[in-house]
Coordinates of C-alpha atoms in Angstrom, one line a residue:
M1 CA 93.6 127.3 84.9
F2 CA 92.2 124.9 82.2
G3 CA 91.0 122.0 84.3
P4 CA 92.4 118.5 84.4
S5 CA 93.4 117.5 80.9
I6 CA 96.3 115.5 79.5
L7 CA 95.8 117.3 76.1
V8 CA 96.4 120.7 77.7
I9 CA 99.7 119.4 79.3
R10 CA 100.9 118.2 76.0
G11 CA 99.9 121.3 74.1
L12 CA 101.7 123.6 76.6
G13 CA 104.7 121.2 76.6
L14 CA 104.9 121.5 72.8
L15 CA 105.0 125.2 73.0
V16 CA 107.8 125.0 75.6
I17 CA 109.8 122.7 73.3
A18 CA 109.4 125.0 70.4
G19 CA 110.6 127.8 72.7
Q20 CA 113.7 125.8 73.5
G21 CA 114.5 125.4 69.8
A22 CA 114.0 129.1 69.2
A23 CA 116.3 130.0 72.1
G24 CA 118.9 127.5 70.9
Y25 CA 118.8 129.0 67.4
S26 CA 119.1 132.5 68.8
L27 CA 122.2 131.5 70.8
L28 CA 123.6 130.1 67.5
R29 CA 122.6 132.9 65.2
P30 CA 125.4 135.4 65.8
R31 CA 127.9 132.8 64.5
A32 CA 125.7 132.1 61.4
P33 CA 125.9 128.3 61.9
H34 CA 126.3 125.9 59.1
L35 CA 123.1 124.1 58.1
V36 CA 124.6 120.9 59.3
A37 CA 125.1 122.4 62.8
A38 CA 121.5 123.7 63.0
I39 CA 120.2 120.3 61.9
L40 CA 122.3 118.5 64.5
M41 CA 121.2 120.9 67.3
I42 CA 117.5 121.0 66.4
G43 CA 117.5 117.3 65.5
G44 CA 119.0 116.5 68.9
L45 CA 116.3 118.5 70.5
A46 CA 113.7 116.4 68.7
A47 CA 115.5 113.2 69.9
A48 CA 115.4 114.5 73.5
S49 CA 111.7 115.2 73.1
F50 CA 111.1 111.7 71.7
V51 CA 112.7 110.3 74.9
L52 CA 111.2 112.8 77.4
G53 CA 107.8 113.3 75.7
V54 CA 106.0 116.6 75.1
D55 CA 104.3 116.9 78.4
L56 CA 104.9 120.2 80.2
T57 CA 107.3 119.5 83.1
A58 CA 109.2 121.5 85.6
W59 CA 112.5 120.5 83.8
S60 CA 111.4 121.6 80.3
L61 CA 110.1 124.9 81.6
A62 CA 113.2 125.6 83.7
L63 CA 115.4 124.8 80.7
L64 CA 113.5 127.2 78.5
L65 CA 113.8 130.0 81.0
A66 CA 117.5 129.2 81.6
L67 CA 118.3 129.4 77.9
A68 CA 116.3 132.6 77.6
G69 CA 118.1 134.1 80.6
L70 CA 121.5 133.2 79.1
L71 CA 120.5 134.7 75.8
L72 CA 119.4 138.0 77.5
R73 CA 122.6 138.0 79.5
R74 CA 124.7 137.6 76.4
D75 CA 122.9 140.5 74.7
G76 CA 123.4 142.8 77.7
H77 CA 119.9 142.8 79.1
D78 CA 121.2 142.0 82.6
R79 CA 118.2 142.7 84.8
A80 CA 115.8 140.9 82.4
A81 CA 118.2 138.0 82.4
G82 CA 118.2 137.9 86.2
L83 CA 114.4 137.8 86.2
A84 CA 114.4 134.9 83.6
L85 CA 116.9 133.0 85.6
G86 CA 114.9 133.6 88.8
L87 CA 111.9 132.1 87.1
A88 CA 114.1 129.1 86.0
F89 CA 115.2 128.8 89.6
L90 CA 111.6 128.7 90.9
A91 CA 110.7 126.1 88.3
R92 CA 113.7 123.8 89.2
F93 CA 116.3 125.0 91.8
D94 CA 119.1 123.0 90.2
V95 CA 118.6 124.1 86.6
G96 CA 118.2 127.8 87.6
A97 CA 121.2 127.6 89.9
Y98 CA 123.4 126.2 87.2
A99 CA 122.4 128.9 84.8
V100 CA 123.1 131.6 87.4
I101 CA 126.5 130.3 88.1
G102 CA 127.3 130.4 84.4
A103 CA 125.8 133.9 84.0
L104 CA 127.9 135.3 86.8
L105 CA 131.1 134.7 84.9
L106 CA 130.4 137.7 82.7
P107 CA 130.9 141.3 83.9
R108 CA 128.0 143.6 85.0
R109 CA 126.8 141.2 87.7
R110 CA 124.9 143.8 89.8
D111 CA 121.8 144.1 87.6
L112 CA 121.8 140.4 87.1
L113 CA 121.7 139.7 90.8
I114 CA 119.1 142.3 91.4
G115 CA 116.7 140.7 88.9
F116 CA 117.4 137.2 90.2
G117 CA 117.1 138.2 93.8
A118 CA 113.8 139.9 93.3
L119 CA 112.3 136.5 92.7
A120 CA 114.5 134.0 94.4
V121 CA 115.1 135.8 97.7
P122 CA 111.4 136.1 98.8
V123 CA 110.7 132.5 97.9
G124 CA 113.8 131.4 99.8
V125 CA 112.8 133.4 102.9
F126 CA 109.3 131.9 102.7
M127 CA 110.7 128.4 102.5
A128 CA 113.0 129.0 105.4
L129 CA 110.1 130.4 107.5
T130 CA 107.7 127.6 106.7
T131 CA 109.8 124.5 106.3
P132 CA 112.0 122.8 108.9
L133 CA 115.6 123.1 108.0
P134 CA 116.3 119.3 107.9
D135 CA 113.4 118.9 105.4
L136 CA 114.6 121.8 103.4
V137 CA 118.1 120.5 103.1
Q138 CA 116.8 117.0 102.3
Q139 CA 114.5 118.1 99.5
V140 CA 116.5 120.9 97.9
I141 CA 120.1 119.8 98.3
W142 CA 120.5 116.2 99.5
F143 CA 118.1 114.3 97.2
P144 CA 118.6 116.3 94.0
L145 CA 122.4 116.5 94.2
I146 CA 123.5 113.5 96.3
G147 CA 120.6 111.3 97.3
T148 CA 120.9 107.6 96.8
R149 CA 123.1 107.9 93.7
Q150 CA 125.9 105.6 92.6
F151 CA 128.1 106.1 89.6
R152 CA 126.9 104.0 86.6
Y153 CA 127.9 104.3 83.0
V154 CA 125.2 104.2 80.3
P155 CA 125.3 100.8 78.6
P156 CA 125.8 101.1 74.9
P157 CA 123.0 99.9 72.6
R158 CA 123.1 97.0 70.2
A159 CA 124.6 97.9 66.8
D160 CA 121.5 96.6 65.0
D161 CA 119.1 98.9 66.8
I162 CA 119.4 102.0 64.7
V163 CA 117.1 104.2 66.8
A164 CA 118.9 103.3 70.0
V165 CA 122.3 104.0 68.4
F166 CA 121.1 107.4 67.2
L167 CA 119.7 108.3 70.7
F168 CA 122.9 107.1 72.4
L169 CA 125.1 109.1 70.1
S170 CA 123.0 112.3 70.1
L171 CA 122.0 112.4 73.7
V172 CA 124.9 110.7 75.6
I173 CA 128.1 110.9 73.6
V174 CA 127.9 114.0 71.5
P175 CA 126.7 116.5 74.1
K176 CA 129.6 115.6 76.5
L177 CA 132.1 115.9 73.7
A178 CA 130.7 119.2 72.6
V179 CA 130.9 120.7 76.1
G180 CA 134.5 119.6 76.5
A181 CA 135.5 120.8 73.1
A182 CA 133.8 124.2 73.6
A183 CA 135.6 124.6 76.9
V184 CA 139.0 123.9 75.3
A185 CA 138.1 126.2 72.4
C186 CA 137.2 129.0 74.8
L187 CA 140.4 128.5 76.8
L188 CA 142.4 128.8 73.5
G189 CA 140.6 132.0 72.6
R190 CA 138.8 130.5 69.6
L191 CA 135.4 131.2 71.0
P192 CA 134.2 134.5 72.4
R193 CA 133.9 134.9 76.2
S194 CA 130.2 135.4 75.8
V195 CA 129.9 131.6 75.2
L196 CA 131.4 130.8 78.6
P197 CA 128.0 130.9 80.6
L198 CA 126.5 128.3 78.2
I199 CA 129.6 126.1 78.5
V200 CA 129.4 126.2 82.3
F201 CA 125.7 125.6 82.3
G202 CA 126.1 122.6 80.0
A203 CA 128.9 121.2 82.1
L204 CA 126.9 121.4 85.3
C205 CA 123.9 119.8 83.7
Q206 CA 126.2 116.9 82.5
F207 CA 127.8 116.7 85.9
Q208 CA 124.4 116.1 87.5
S209 CA 123.7 113.3 85.0
V210 CA 126.9 111.4 85.8
S211 CA 125.2 108.9 88.1
R212 CA 122.0 108.7 86.0
A213 CA 122.7 105.7 83.7
D214 CA 119.4 106.0 81.8
I215 CA 118.6 107.7 78.6
Y216 CA 115.9 109.8 80.2
H217 CA 118.2 111.7 82.5
Q218 CA 120.8 111.9 79.8
A219 CA 118.3 113.5 77.5
Q220 CA 117.5 116.1 80.1
A221 CA 121.2 117.2 80.3
A222 CA 121.8 117.1 76.5
I223 CA 120.3 120.3 75.2
P224 CA 123.0 122.8 76.3
G225 CA 125.7 120.5 74.8
L226 CA 123.8 120.2 71.5
I227 CA 123.6 124.0 71.3
L228 CA 127.4 124.2 71.9
L229 CA 127.8 121.7 69.1
G230 CA 126.2 124.2 66.7
V231 CA 128.5 127.0 68.1
L232 CA 131.5 124.8 67.4
A233 CA 130.5 124.0 63.9
G234 CA 132.3 127.0 62.5
P235 CA 131.3 130.5 62.0
F236 CA 131.1 132.4 58.8
S237 CA 131.9 136.0 59.1
V238 CA 129.1 138.5 58.3
P239 CA 130.4 141.9 57.1
A240 CA 129.3 144.7 59.5
G241 CA 126.4 146.5 57.8
G242 CA 126.7 144.3 54.7
A243 CA 124.4 141.7 53.2
L244 CA 124.7 138.2 54.3
P245 CA 126.6 135.8 52.0
A246 CA 124.4 133.5 50.0
R247 CA 125.7 130.6 52.0
A248 CA 124.7 132.2 55.3
R249 CA 121.2 133.0 54.0
F250 CA 120.6 129.5 52.9
A251 CA 122.0 128.2 56.3
R252 CA 119.6 130.5 58.2
L253 CA 116.7 129.6 56.1
G254 CA 117.5 125.9 56.6
A255 CA 117.8 126.4 60.3
F256 CA 114.4 128.1 60.5
A257 CA 112.9 125.3 58.3
D258 CA 114.5 122.7 60.6
L259 CA 113.0 124.5 63.6
A260 CA 109.6 124.2 62.1
L261 CA 110.2 120.5 61.3
T262 CA 111.3 120.0 64.9
C263 CA 107.9 121.2 66.2
V264 CA 106.2 118.8 63.9
L265 CA 108.5 115.9 64.9
C266 CA 107.9 116.7 68.6
L267 CA 104.2 116.5 68.1
I268 CA 104.4 113.3 66.2
L269 CA 107.1 111.5 68.1
G270 CA 105.9 112.6 71.5
S271 CA 102.4 111.5 70.7
F272 CA 103.2 107.9 69.7
S273 CA 101.5 106.7 72.9
L274 CA 98.5 108.8 72.2
L275 CA 98.2 107.5 68.7
R276 CA 98.6 103.9 69.9
V277 CA 95.6 104.1 72.2
E278 CA 93.6 106.2 69.8
R279 CA 93.5 103.1 67.5
G280 CA 92.2 100.8 70.2
S281 CA 91.3 100.4 73.8
T282 CA 93.5 101.7 76.6
T283 CA 96.0 99.3 78.2
P284 CA 95.0 97.7 81.5
S285 CA 97.1 100.1 83.5
E286 CA 95.8 103.1 81.7
A287 CA 92.2 101.9 82.1
G288 CA 92.8 101.2 85.8
L289 CA 94.2 104.7 86.3
V290 CA 91.2 106.4 84.6
A291 CA 88.7 104.2 86.5
G292 CA 90.4 105.0 89.8
V293 CA 90.3 108.7 89.1
R294 CA 86.6 108.5 88.1
T295 CA 85.9 106.6 91.3
I296 CA 87.6 109.3 93.4
L297 CA 85.6 112.0 91.6
A298 CA 82.3 110.1 92.2
S299 CA 83.0 109.3 95.8
T300 CA 84.7 112.3 97.3
S301 CA 83.9 116.0 97.6
R302 CA 86.0 118.7 96.1
D303 CA 87.4 119.8 99.5
E304 CA 88.2 116.3 100.7
P305 CA 91.8 115.2 100.8
V306 CA 93.0 112.0 99.2
F307 CA 96.4 110.2 99.2
V308 CA 98.3 108.5 96.4
A309 CA 100.7 105.8 97.4
L310 CA 101.7 102.2 96.5
T311 CA 100.3 98.9 97.5
S312 CA 103.7 98.3 99.1
N313 CA 105.8 101.3 100.2
R314 CA 109.1 99.8 101.1
F315 CA 110.4 100.8 97.7
T316 CA 109.4 104.3 96.8
L317 CA 110.9 105.1 93.4
L318 CA 107.8 107.0 92.2
N319 CA 104.1 107.2 92.5
P320 CA 101.4 108.3 90.0
M321 CA 101.1 111.9 91.2
L322 CA 99.0 112.6 88.0
V323 CA 96.0 111.3 90.0
Y324 CA 96.0 114.4 92.2
Y325 CA 95.8 116.6 89.1
L326 CA 93.2 114.6 87.2
A327 CA 91.0 114.1 90.2
D328 CA 91.5 117.7 91.3
R329 CA 92.0 116.8 94.9
S330 CA 94.4 117.9 97.6
A331 CA 96.8 115.6 99.4
G332 CA 96.2 114.4 102.9
A333 CA 99.9 114.3 103.7
W334 CA 103.0 116.4 103.1
A335 CA 105.2 113.8 101.3
T336 CA 103.2 113.6 98.0
M337 CA 106.1 112.6 95.7
D338 CA 107.9 109.2 96.3
N339 CA 111.6 109.4 96.4
P340 CA 114.0 106.6 97.4
G341 CA 115.9 107.4 100.6
V342 CA 113.2 109.9 101.6
T343 CA 109.7 108.6 101.6
N344 CA 110.7 105.1 102.6
T345 CA 112.5 106.2 105.8
D346 CA 111.0 105.7 109.2
A347 CA 110.9 109.4 109.9
V348 CA 109.0 110.4 106.8
Q349 CA 106.6 107.4 106.9
Q350 CA 105.7 108.1 110.6
R351 CA 105.1 111.7 109.7
T352 CA 102.9 110.6 106.8
V353 CA 100.9 108.3 109.1
D354 CA 100.4 111.1 111.6
E355 CA 99.3 113.5 108.9
L356 CA 96.8 111.0 107.4
R357 CA 95.3 110.7 110.8
S358 CA 95.1 114.5 111.5
S359 CA 93.7 115.3 108.0
R360 CA 91.2 112.4 108.3
T361 CA 92.0 111.1 104.9
E362 CA 89.5 108.3 104.2
V363 CA 90.1 107.5 100.6
L364 CA 93.4 106.4 99.0
Y365 CA 94.6 105.5 95.5
L366 CA 97.3 102.8 95.6
D367 CA 99.4 101.8 92.6
H368 CA 100.3 98.1 92.3
D369 CA 102.6 98.2 89.2
L370 CA 105.1 100.6 90.8
A371 CA 105.2 98.9 94.2
D372 CA 108.4 97.0 93.5
A373 CA 109.9 99.3 90.9
S374 CA 113.5 100.5 91.3
E375 CA 116.3 102.0 89.2
P376 CA 119.7 100.4 88.5
T377 CA 121.4 103.7 88.9
N378 CA 120.9 104.3 92.6
D379 CA 120.0 102.6 95.9
S380 CA 116.2 102.6 95.2
A381 CA 116.2 98.8 95.2
I382 CA 117.2 98.7 98.9
P383 CA 113.9 98.1 100.9
G384 CA 113.1 100.7 103.6
S385 CA 110.5 101.3 106.3
T386 CA 107.2 99.4 106.7
I387 CA 105.5 101.9 109.0
L388 CA 103.2 103.2 106.3
D389 CA 102.3 99.7 105.0
A390 CA 101.4 98.6 108.5
Y391 CA 99.2 101.6 109.0
L392 CA 97.4 101.2 105.7
A393 CA 96.8 97.5 106.3
A394 CA 95.3 98.3 109.8
T395 CA 93.2 101.3 108.7
Y396 CA 92.0 100.8 105.1
I397 CA 90.3 98.1 103.2
T398 CA 90.3 97.5 99.4
V399 CA 87.0 98.7 97.9
C400 CA 87.8 98.8 94.2
D401 CA 90.4 96.6 92.6
Y402 CA 91.4 97.6 89.0
G403 CA 94.5 95.5 88.9
S404 CA 97.2 98.1 88.5
A405 CA 95.1 100.6 90.6
R406 CA 93.3 100.1 93.8
I407 CA 91.0 102.4 95.8
V408 CA 91.1 101.8 99.5
A409 CA 89.0 103.4 102.2
T410 CA 88.4 103.3 105.9
R411 CA 85.8 100.7 106.9
E412 CA 83.2 103.3 107.7
R413 CA 83.7 105.1 104.4
A414 CA 83.9 102.0 102.3
L415 CA 80.1 101.7 102.2
R416 CA 79.8 105.1 100.5
I417 CA 82.4 104.4 97.7
T418 CA 81.0 104.0 94.2
C419 CA 83.4 101.9 92.1
V420 CA 83.2 103.2 88.5
P421 CA 83.5 100.3 86.1
I422 CA 86.3 100.2 83.6
R423 CA 85.1 101.4 80.2
D424 CA 86.3 100.1 76.9
E425 CA 87.3 103.5 75.4
R426 CA 89.9 105.3 73.5
L427 CA 92.2 107.8 75.3
L428 CA 90.7 110.7 73.5
D429 CA 87.4 110.0 75.1
V430 CA 89.1 110.7 78.4
L431 CA 90.9 113.9 77.6
G432 CA 88.0 116.3 77.6
G433 CA 87.2 115.6 81.3
L434 CA 87.3 112.8 83.8
G435 CA 83.9 113.1 85.3
P436 CA 82.1 110.0 86.6

């Protein structure tokens, strides 16, 4: 809609994070939370944003829609809740499914399922008709839920690292304790049944993060638990039709002020990397990415496919998919996102080779820094297929070498590639447009 821009991604992401805070506060409000509870919940949201960044992602959007759906469900707007959860499901199947499972625990399920099915069923049918069943199971069920995971605990931080200790407590320890405590309180009748969907949603998010021994995935799963922390902090009763007690008014005012502060914190903390490069030149890897994108723009037409891979594809933890977006080019093969246990298998790499041939993809962007990257929390360090590497070596030659980024092309096409030189520039010079 807006053209390739990092600034637009961050601006929209900031709005989504603010929406998560508003939804969290709305879920807390009927129990008139203590100011401390609101600060803990909203402060934890700021901590998660610091770890995850403010970029708009499928996860952040799905979480916002899931929280909105659970809020609508609690307030009796069942069909609207189903639509919101359906949108969450389309953003990320796992997050939407967890929220639906929780929402189904309350009565009046018919309208909820009608709203959810109106969005989810047509997309599911379309996927089933257009995608081979093994690929569908692999991408939707196997990799997100099972994949190459192994159980790992999150290593505790050093006691002298105050920031790491705060993040560890607020994003790893506290959310898990809050989910467990809320479940016990609900079983004992000390929390209303309307809180049960949020408890189940938070528990399923935590369950998916069990084998993710890094702060990034823990931060993704933390938000529902932090909201439950506010729910547990203790209600004060508000007389029906009466005025709020002074203590409750001050608590709500403080929560709103803290919500506003969170938006500011998200903008500042999430933009640390932006501020760093504003003050000086881009790092070598950032400069290489920008130059590589500019080279693709200068050397390919709008309707020409490209492919983004690694200089060595035996380990396929991730690849810079941002290049597709910034260069505004389509992919020459189906498997555009690198995943361990998927894109480094013989079957997928042979399929990629066949599709690169059939689509006549002549220009590729290869990342060198990520070629040997792996995670300690799964089997991504196990080397896989070399079929794609053999094909790339036999078919393409390096035309532009930017260190971390390389542009390769077929021998016939290499003569028509214009290597855009690396510029000494600030990142803000790049945000408005990446033209050559």
